[in-house]
PDB file of C-alpha atoms and ligand atoms in Angstrom:
ATOM      1  CA  MET H 286      13.154 -25.120  10.504  1.00 95.00           C
ATOM      2  CA  ASN H 287      11.049 -22.250   9.747  1.00 97.00           C
ATOM      3  CA  VAL H 288      12.921 -19.406   7.886  1.00 97.00           C
ATOM      4  CA  ILE H 289      11.899 -15.755   6.721  1.00 97.00           C
ATOM      5  CA  ILE H 290      13.350 -14.139   3.995  1.00 95.00           C
ATOM      6  CA  PHE H 291      12.746 -10.737   3.291  1.00 91.00           C
ATOM      7  CA  GLY H 292      14.055  -7.432   1.627  1.00 88.00           C
ATOM      8  CA  PRO H 293      13.267  -4.851  -1.049  1.00 85.00           C
ATOM      9  CA  PRO H 294      11.333  -6.305  -4.583  1.00 78.00           C
ATOM     10  CA  GLY H 295      13.937  -7.446  -6.646  1.00 75.00           C
ATOM     11  CA  ALA H 296      16.475  -8.188  -3.598  1.00 84.00           C
ATOM     12  CA  GLY H 297      16.474 -11.953  -5.097  1.00 87.00           C
ATOM     13  CA  LYS H 298      14.250 -13.034  -2.088  1.00 90.00           C
ATOM     14  CA  GLY H 299      12.172 -16.052  -4.378  1.00 91.00           C
ATOM     15  CA  THR H 300      15.516 -17.156  -6.019  1.00 93.00           C
ATOM     16  CA  GLN H 301      17.159 -17.545  -2.655  1.00 95.00           C
ATOM     17  CA  ALA H 302      13.835 -18.869  -0.481  1.00 95.00           C
ATOM     18  CA  ILE H 303      13.952 -21.386  -3.840  1.00 95.00           C
ATOM     19  CA  ASN H 304      17.373 -22.705  -3.018  1.00 95.00           C
ATOM     20  CA  ILE H 305      17.244 -22.943   0.543  1.00 95.00           C
ATOM     21  CA  SER H 306      13.829 -24.938   0.089  1.00 95.00           C
ATOM     22  CA  ASN H 307      15.532 -27.125  -2.035  1.00 95.00           C
ATOM     23  CA  LYS H 308      18.757 -27.890   0.038  1.00 93.00           C
ATOM     24  CA  LEU H 309      16.154 -27.946   2.874  1.00 93.00           C
ATOM     25  CA  ASN H 310      13.122 -29.689   1.777  1.00 95.00           C
ATOM     26  CA  LEU H 311      11.316 -26.781   2.670  1.00 96.00           C
ATOM     27  CA  PHE H 312       8.019 -25.257   1.499  1.00 97.00           C
ATOM     28  CA  GLN H 313       8.820 -21.734  -0.302  1.00 96.00           C
ATOM     29  CA  VAL H 314       5.785 -19.379   0.763  1.00 96.00           C
ATOM     30  CA  SER H 315       5.592 -16.345  -1.635  1.00 94.00           C
ATOM     31  CA  THR H 316       2.551 -14.555  -1.021  1.00 94.00           C
ATOM     32  CA  GLY H 317       3.318 -12.598  -4.258  1.00 92.00           C
ATOM     33  CA  ASP H 318       2.603 -16.355  -5.992  1.00 93.00           C
ATOM     34  CA  LEU H 319      -0.210 -16.935  -3.728  1.00 95.00           C
ATOM     35  CA  LEU H 320      -1.764 -13.582  -5.101  1.00 96.00           C
ATOM     36  CA  ARG H 321      -0.700 -14.032  -8.405  1.00 95.00           C
ATOM     37  CA  SER H 322      -2.347 -17.538  -8.756  1.00 96.00           C
ATOM     38  CA  GLU H 323      -5.594 -16.062  -6.702  1.00 96.00           C
ATOM     39  CA  VAL H 324      -5.595 -13.932 -10.104  1.00 97.00           C
ATOM     40  CA  LYS H 325      -4.729 -16.461 -12.633  1.00 96.00           C
ATOM     41  CA  ASN H 326      -7.732 -18.298 -11.170  1.00 97.00           C
ATOM     42  CA  LYS H 327     -10.039 -15.737 -11.693  1.00 97.00           C
ATOM     43  CA  THR H 328     -11.255 -16.163  -7.599  1.00 96.00           C
ATOM     44  CA  ASP H 329     -13.024 -13.838  -5.708  1.00 95.00           C
ATOM     45  CA  ILE H 330     -10.061 -12.739  -4.039  1.00 95.00           C
ATOM     46  CA  GLY H 331      -8.560 -13.083  -7.833  1.00 96.00           C
ATOM     47  CA  LYS H 332     -10.805 -10.196  -8.907  1.00 96.00           C
ATOM     48  CA  ASP H 333     -10.602  -8.042  -5.974  1.00 95.00           C
ATOM     49  CA  ILE H 334      -6.844  -7.913  -6.221  1.00 96.00           C
ATOM     50  CA  GLU H 335      -6.132  -7.906  -9.964  1.00 96.00           C
ATOM     51  CA  ASN H 336      -5.594  -4.091  -9.989  1.00 94.00           C
ATOM     52  CA  THR H 337      -4.094  -3.417  -6.416  1.00 92.00           C
ATOM     53  CA  ILE H 338      -1.173  -5.774  -7.880  1.00 91.00           C
ATOM     54  CA  SER H 339      -1.198  -4.604 -11.267  1.00 88.00           C
ATOM     55  CA  LYS H 340      -0.389  -1.034  -9.593  1.00 84.00           C
ATOM     56  CA  GLY H 341       2.035  -2.307  -6.996  1.00 79.00           C
ATOM     57  CA  ASP H 342       0.414  -1.650  -4.118  1.00 84.00           C
ATOM     58  CA  PHE H 343      -0.168  -3.822  -1.164  1.00 88.00           C
ATOM     59  CA  ALA H 344      -2.974  -6.616  -0.952  1.00 94.00           C
ATOM     60  CA  THR H 345      -4.900  -6.168   2.444  1.00 95.00           C
ATOM     61  CA  ASP H 346      -3.854  -8.000   5.338  1.00 94.00           C
ATOM     62  CA  GLU H 347      -6.782  -9.505   5.724  1.00 94.00           C
ATOM     63  CA  ILE H 348      -6.492 -11.299   2.229  1.00 95.00           C
ATOM     64  CA  VAL H 349      -2.711 -11.998   2.893  1.00 96.00           C
ATOM     65  CA  ASN H 350      -2.934 -13.129   6.752  1.00 95.00           C
ATOM     66  CA  ASP H 351      -5.710 -15.272   5.525  1.00 94.00           C
ATOM     67  CA  LEU H 352      -3.943 -17.049   2.800  1.00 95.00           C
ATOM     68  CA  ILE H 353      -1.126 -17.321   5.024  1.00 97.00           C
ATOM     69  CA  LYS H 354      -2.916 -18.999   7.868  1.00 97.00           C
ATOM     70  CA  LYS H 355      -3.948 -22.004   5.278  1.00 95.00           C
ATOM     71  CA  VAL H 356      -0.300 -22.674   4.637  1.00 96.00           C
ATOM     72  CA  VAL H 357       1.013 -21.986   8.581  1.00 97.00           C
ATOM     73  CA  PHE H 358      -1.959 -24.615   9.528  1.00 97.00           C
ATOM     74  CA  ASP H 359      -1.116 -27.367   6.749  1.00 97.00           C
ATOM     75  CA  PRO H 360       0.107 -30.230   8.615  1.00 97.00           C
ATOM     76  CA  GLU H 361       2.046 -31.806   5.762  1.00 97.00           C
ATOM     77  CA  LYS H 362       4.290 -27.879   5.831  1.00 97.00           C
ATOM     78  CA  LYS H 363       4.802 -27.694   9.963  1.00 97.00           C
ATOM     79  CA  ASN H 364       8.162 -26.523  10.470  1.00 98.00           C
ATOM     80  CA  LYS H 365       9.366 -26.735   6.862  1.00 98.00           C
ATOM     81  CA  LEU H 366       8.173 -23.283   5.738  1.00 98.00           C
ATOM     82  CA  ILE H 367      10.243 -20.675   4.213  1.00 97.00           C
ATOM     83  CA  PHE H 368       8.408 -17.719   4.080  1.00 97.00           C
ATOM     84  CA  ASP H 369       9.468 -15.292   1.148  1.00 94.00           C
ATOM     85  CA  GLY H 370       7.519 -11.975   0.783  1.00 90.00           C
ATOM     86  CA  TYR H 371       5.731 -12.166   4.049  1.00 94.00           C
ATOM     87  CA  PRO H 372       5.650 -10.137   6.570  1.00 95.00           C
ATOM     88  CA  ARG H 373       5.679  -7.294   4.688  1.00 90.00           C
ATOM     89  CA  SER H 374       3.949  -4.705   7.541  1.00 89.00           C
ATOM     90  CA  LEU H 375       3.980  -4.380  11.280  1.00 91.00           C
ATOM     91  CA  SER H 376       0.478  -5.946  11.626  1.00 92.00           C
ATOM     92  CA  GLN H 377       1.786  -9.122   9.143  1.00 95.00           C
ATOM     93  CA  ALA H 378       4.400 -10.155  11.399  1.00 95.00           C
ATOM     94  CA  LYS H 379       2.682  -9.580  14.522  1.00 95.00           C
ATOM     95  CA  ASN H 380       0.204 -11.846  12.657  1.00 97.00           C
ATOM     96  CA  LEU H 381       2.203 -14.337  12.117  1.00 97.00           C
ATOM     97  CA  GLU H 382       3.814 -14.546  15.664  1.00 96.00           C
ATOM     98  CA  ILE H 383       0.575 -14.769  16.688  1.00 97.00           C
ATOM     99  CA  LEU H 384      -0.472 -18.156  14.046  1.00 98.00           C
ATOM    100  CA  LEU H 385       3.019 -19.578  14.909  1.00 98.00           C
ATOM    101  CA  LYS H 386       2.277 -19.448  18.522  1.00 97.00           C
ATOM    102  CA  LYS H 387      -0.986 -21.116  18.200  1.00 98.00           C
ATOM    103  CA  SER H 388       0.043 -23.859  15.702  1.00 98.00           C
ATOM    104  CA  ASN H 389       3.216 -24.864  17.973  1.00 97.00           C
ATOM    105  CA  GLN H 390       6.094 -23.448  16.117  1.00 98.00           C
ATOM    106  CA  LYS H 391       8.502 -20.924  15.921  1.00 96.00           C
ATOM    107  CA  ILE H 392      10.950 -18.607  13.352  1.00 97.00           C
ATOM    108  CA  GLU H 393      14.440 -19.653  13.373  1.00 96.00           C
ATOM    109  CA  PHE H 394      16.452 -17.929  11.058  1.00 97.00           C
ATOM    110  CA  ILE H 395      15.162 -14.522   9.448  1.00 97.00           C
ATOM    111  CA  PHE H 396      17.255 -13.307   6.854  1.00 96.00           C
ATOM    112  CA  PHE H 397      17.299  -9.750   5.315  1.00 94.00           C
ATOM    113  CA  LEU H 398      18.660  -9.286   1.935  1.00 93.00           C
ATOM    114  CA  ASN H 399      19.820  -5.964   1.893  1.00 89.00           C
ATOM    115  CA  VAL H 400      20.258  -3.862  -1.927  1.00 85.00           C
ATOM    116  CA  LYS H 401      20.128  -0.494  -3.019  1.00 82.00           C
ATOM    117  CA  LYS H 402      17.357   0.902  -5.423  1.00 83.00           C
ATOM    118  CA  GLU H 403      19.756   1.205  -8.394  1.00 86.00           C
ATOM    119  CA  THR H 404      20.921  -2.748  -8.271  1.00 83.00           C
ATOM    120  CA  ILE H 405      17.032  -3.531  -7.728  1.00 74.00           C
ATOM    121  CA  ILE H 406      15.960  -1.486 -10.972  1.00 76.00           C
ATOM    122  CA  LYS H 407      18.409  -3.239 -13.010  1.00 80.00           C
ATOM    123  CA  ARG H 408      17.604  -6.430 -11.560  1.00 73.00           C
ATOM    124  CA  ILE H 409      14.104  -6.078 -12.247  1.00 70.00           C
ATOM    125  CA  GLU H 410      13.896  -4.463 -15.757  1.00 73.00           C
ATOM    126  CA  LYS H 411      15.986  -8.133 -16.782  1.00 76.00           C
ATOM    127  CA  ARG H 412      13.276  -9.942 -15.125  1.00 71.00           C
ATOM    128  CA  SER H 413      10.326  -7.799 -16.907  1.00 65.00           C
ATOM    129  CA  LEU H 414      12.601  -9.030 -20.153  1.00 70.00           C
ATOM    130  CA  LEU H 415      12.994 -12.331 -19.271  1.00 70.00           C
ATOM    131  CA  GLU H 416       9.268 -13.483 -17.663  1.00 71.00           C
ATOM    132  CA  ASN H 417       7.263 -10.364 -19.066  1.00 65.00           C
ATOM    133  CA  ARG H 418       5.763 -10.175 -15.573  1.00 64.00           C
ATOM    134  CA  ALA H 419       2.739  -7.246 -15.916  1.00 56.00           C
ATOM    135  CA  ASP H 420       3.847  -5.971 -12.343  1.00 58.00           C
ATOM    136  CA  ASP H 421       7.134  -5.259 -13.548  1.00 59.00           C
ATOM    137  CA  ASN H 422       6.844  -2.100 -15.209  1.00 70.00           C
ATOM    138  CA  LEU H 423       9.497   1.161 -13.772  1.00 71.00           C
ATOM    139  CA  SER H 424       6.661   2.984 -12.157  1.00 75.00           C
ATOM    140  CA  THR H 425       5.677   0.137 -10.588  1.00 76.00           C
ATOM    141  CA  ILE H 426       8.725  -1.183  -9.419  1.00 74.00           C
ATOM    142  CA  LEU H 427       9.370   2.468  -7.708  1.00 75.00           C
ATOM    143  CA  LYS H 428       6.005   2.136  -6.665  1.00 79.00           C
ATOM    144  CA  ARG H 429       6.770  -1.100  -4.987  1.00 77.00           C
ATOM    145  CA  TYR H 430      10.184  -0.390  -3.672  1.00 80.00           C
ATOM    146  CA  ASP H 431       8.476   3.178  -1.871  1.00 81.00           C
ATOM    147  CA  ALA H 432       5.614   1.011  -0.487  1.00 78.00           C
ATOM    148  CA  TYR H 433       8.167  -1.287   0.456  1.00 82.00           C
ATOM    149  CA  MET H 434      10.114   1.174   2.412  1.00 78.00           C
ATOM    150  CA  GLU H 435       7.518   2.947   3.977  1.00 83.00           C
ATOM    151  CA  THR H 436       5.737  -0.555   5.216  1.00 83.00           C
ATOM    152  CA  THR H 437       8.765  -2.819   5.661  1.00 84.00           C
ATOM    153  CA  LYS H 438      10.797  -0.840   7.532  1.00 86.00           C
ATOM    154  CA  PRO H 439       9.180  -1.210  10.882  1.00 92.00           C
ATOM    155  CA  VAL H 440       9.337  -5.188  10.138  1.00 92.00           C
ATOM    156  CA  LEU H 441      12.898  -4.321   9.844  1.00 91.00           C
ATOM    157  CA  ASP H 442      12.925  -2.628  13.009  1.00 93.00           C
ATOM    158  CA  PHE H 443      10.573  -5.787  14.483  1.00 94.00           C
ATOM    159  CA  TYR H 444      13.334  -8.635  13.395  1.00 95.00           C
ATOM    160  CA  SER H 445      16.567  -6.594  13.512  1.00 94.00           C
ATOM    161  CA  LYS H 446      16.301  -7.284  17.643  1.00 92.00           C
ATOM    162  CA  ASN H 447      16.031 -11.124  17.135  1.00 92.00           C
ATOM    163  CA  GLU H 448      18.896 -12.903  17.707  1.00 93.00           C
ATOM    164  CA  ASN H 449      18.444 -15.062  14.722  1.00 95.00           C
ATOM    165  CA  PHE H 450      18.157 -12.159  12.801  1.00 97.00           C
ATOM    166  CA  TYR H 451      20.991 -11.676   9.460  1.00 97.00           C
ATOM    167  CA  GLU H 452      21.626  -9.224   7.290  1.00 95.00           C
ATOM    168  CA  ILE H 453      22.547 -10.434   4.033  1.00 95.00           C
ATOM    169  CA  ASP H 454      24.034  -8.200   1.467  1.00 93.00           C
ATOM    170  CA  GLY H 455      21.758  -8.558  -1.847  1.00 90.00           C
ATOM    171  CA  SER H 456      24.133  -6.707  -4.070  1.00 90.00           C
ATOM    172  CA  GLU H 457      26.219  -9.611  -4.308  1.00 91.00           C
ATOM    173  CA  GLU H 458      26.304 -12.116  -7.354  1.00 89.00           C
ATOM    174  CA  ILE H 459      23.434 -14.721  -6.554  1.00 91.00           C
ATOM    175  CA  THR H 460      25.828 -17.904  -5.797  1.00 94.00           C
ATOM    176  CA  GLU H 461      27.609 -15.977  -3.327  1.00 95.00           C
ATOM    177  CA  ILE H 462      24.713 -15.140  -1.515  1.00 96.00           C
ATOM    178  CA  SER H 463      23.466 -19.015  -1.332  1.00 96.00           C
ATOM    179  CA  THR H 464      26.598 -19.691  -0.238  1.00 95.00           C
ATOM    180  CA  LYS H 465      26.542 -17.030   2.342  1.00 96.00           C
ATOM    181  CA  ILE H 466      23.093 -18.196   3.761  1.00 96.00           C
ATOM    182  CA  GLU H 467      24.016 -21.769   3.728  1.00 95.00           C
ATOM    183  CA  GLN H 468      26.810 -21.058   6.078  1.00 95.00           C
ATOM    184  CA  ILE H 469      24.576 -19.875   8.643  1.00 96.00           C
ATOM    185  CA  LEU H 470      21.774 -22.511   8.364  1.00 94.00           C
ATOM    186  CA  SER H 471      24.836 -24.925   8.067  1.00 89.00           C
ATOM    187  CA  VAL H 472      23.508 -27.365   5.008  1.00 76.00           C
TER     188      VAL H 472
HETATM  189  P1  LIG N 731       6.107 -10.276  -5.007  1.00 85.15           P
HETATM  190  O1  LIG N 731       6.215 -11.534  -5.930  1.00 85.15           O
HETATM  191  O2  LIG N 731       6.408 -10.682  -3.661  1.00 85.15           O
HETATM  192  O3  LIG N 731       6.902  -9.053  -5.355  1.00 85.15           O
HETATM  193  O4  LIG N 731       4.562  -9.760  -4.664  1.00 85.15           O
HETATM  194  C1  LIG N 731       4.150  -9.082  -5.832  1.00 85.15           C
HETATM  195  C2  LIG N 731       2.964  -8.425  -5.255  1.00 85.15           C
HETATM  196  O5  LIG N 731       2.145  -8.931  -4.530  1.00 85.15           O
HETATM  197  C3  LIG N 731       3.275  -6.547  -4.344  1.00 85.15           C
HETATM  198  O6  LIG N 731       3.907  -5.779  -5.119  1.00 85.15           O
HETATM  199  C4  LIG N 731       2.380  -6.778  -3.655  1.00 85.15           C
HETATM  200  O7  LIG N 731       1.089  -6.060  -4.673  1.00 85.15           O
HETATM  201  C5  LIG N 731       1.579  -8.503  -3.306  1.00 85.15           C
HETATM  202  N1  LIG N 731       2.185  -8.715  -2.152  1.00 85.15           N
HETATM  203  C6  LIG N 731       2.791  -9.827  -1.836  1.00 85.15           C
HETATM  204  N2  LIG N 731       3.327  -9.782  -0.545  1.00 85.15           N
HETATM  205  C7  LIG N 731       2.433  -9.232   0.492  1.00 85.15           C
HETATM  206  C8  LIG N 731       2.251  -8.693   1.397  1.00 85.15           C
HETATM  207  N3  LIG N 731       3.012  -9.578   2.291  1.00 85.15           N
HETATM  208  N4  LIG N 731       1.275  -8.276   1.476  1.00 85.15           N
HETATM  209  C9  LIG N 731       0.378  -7.342   0.678  1.00 85.15           C
HETATM  210  N5  LIG N 731       0.473  -8.040  -0.851  1.00 85.15           N
HETATM  211  C10 LIG N 731       1.331  -8.414  -0.790  1.00 85.15           C
END
C-alpha cells in the first residue's frame, strides 16, 4: 500500500507517517529528511540547497524529483511507500503520477492534515526547543507556512477530487489523529 500524507509544516505529518510506517511496515519517504541528509553529508546537492532550506525556501523540483525517483524505483520499497512532505507543488504531484505509473504502482490513501497557523507556530516553537533544527526559527516558520499555502494549495485541489482523499483535523491530539488515520486504513 502506498500512502501520501500532506499538510502545512508543523501539522504533524512526520509523526503520523512514522506511526503508519511502523504499523504497516511501510517506508517513510520524507523529502525534508532526504534533503537534510544531503546537507549533512556535504554532497553536491547538499551544498547547493543548504542556504535554500535554512531560509525556508523550497528546493527545486529537479532536485527533489530526482531523489524521489530513486525511492519509487527501489524494488525493496515497491508498494510500501508513505510520502511525507512530497508532493509539495502541482508539478511534483504530476511527476509522482508519472513515476508511479511507470513503476506500476498507485496511491491507495491520501491524507491531508489540516491545521491552523497559530497551532503550527506553537508546535514548531516547541519542536525547535527540543530538536534545535536550524530551519525552525519563527520567521522561517512563517515563510514556510506562506510558501506552503502558495504552492501546495493546487496540490490540495488536485488530490481532493480523488475518492481516496481524507481530510483530518490536525489540531487534535497526536493519538486522536493516529486513531482516525488507523480507522480509515483499517489497521
Ligand atoms: P520538512 O521537513 O518536510 O518540513 O521540509 C524541510 C524543508 O525541506 C522545507 O522547508 C523545504 O525547504 C525542503 N523541502 C522538503 N520537501 C520538499 C519538497 N517536496 N519540495 C521542495 N522542497 C522541499
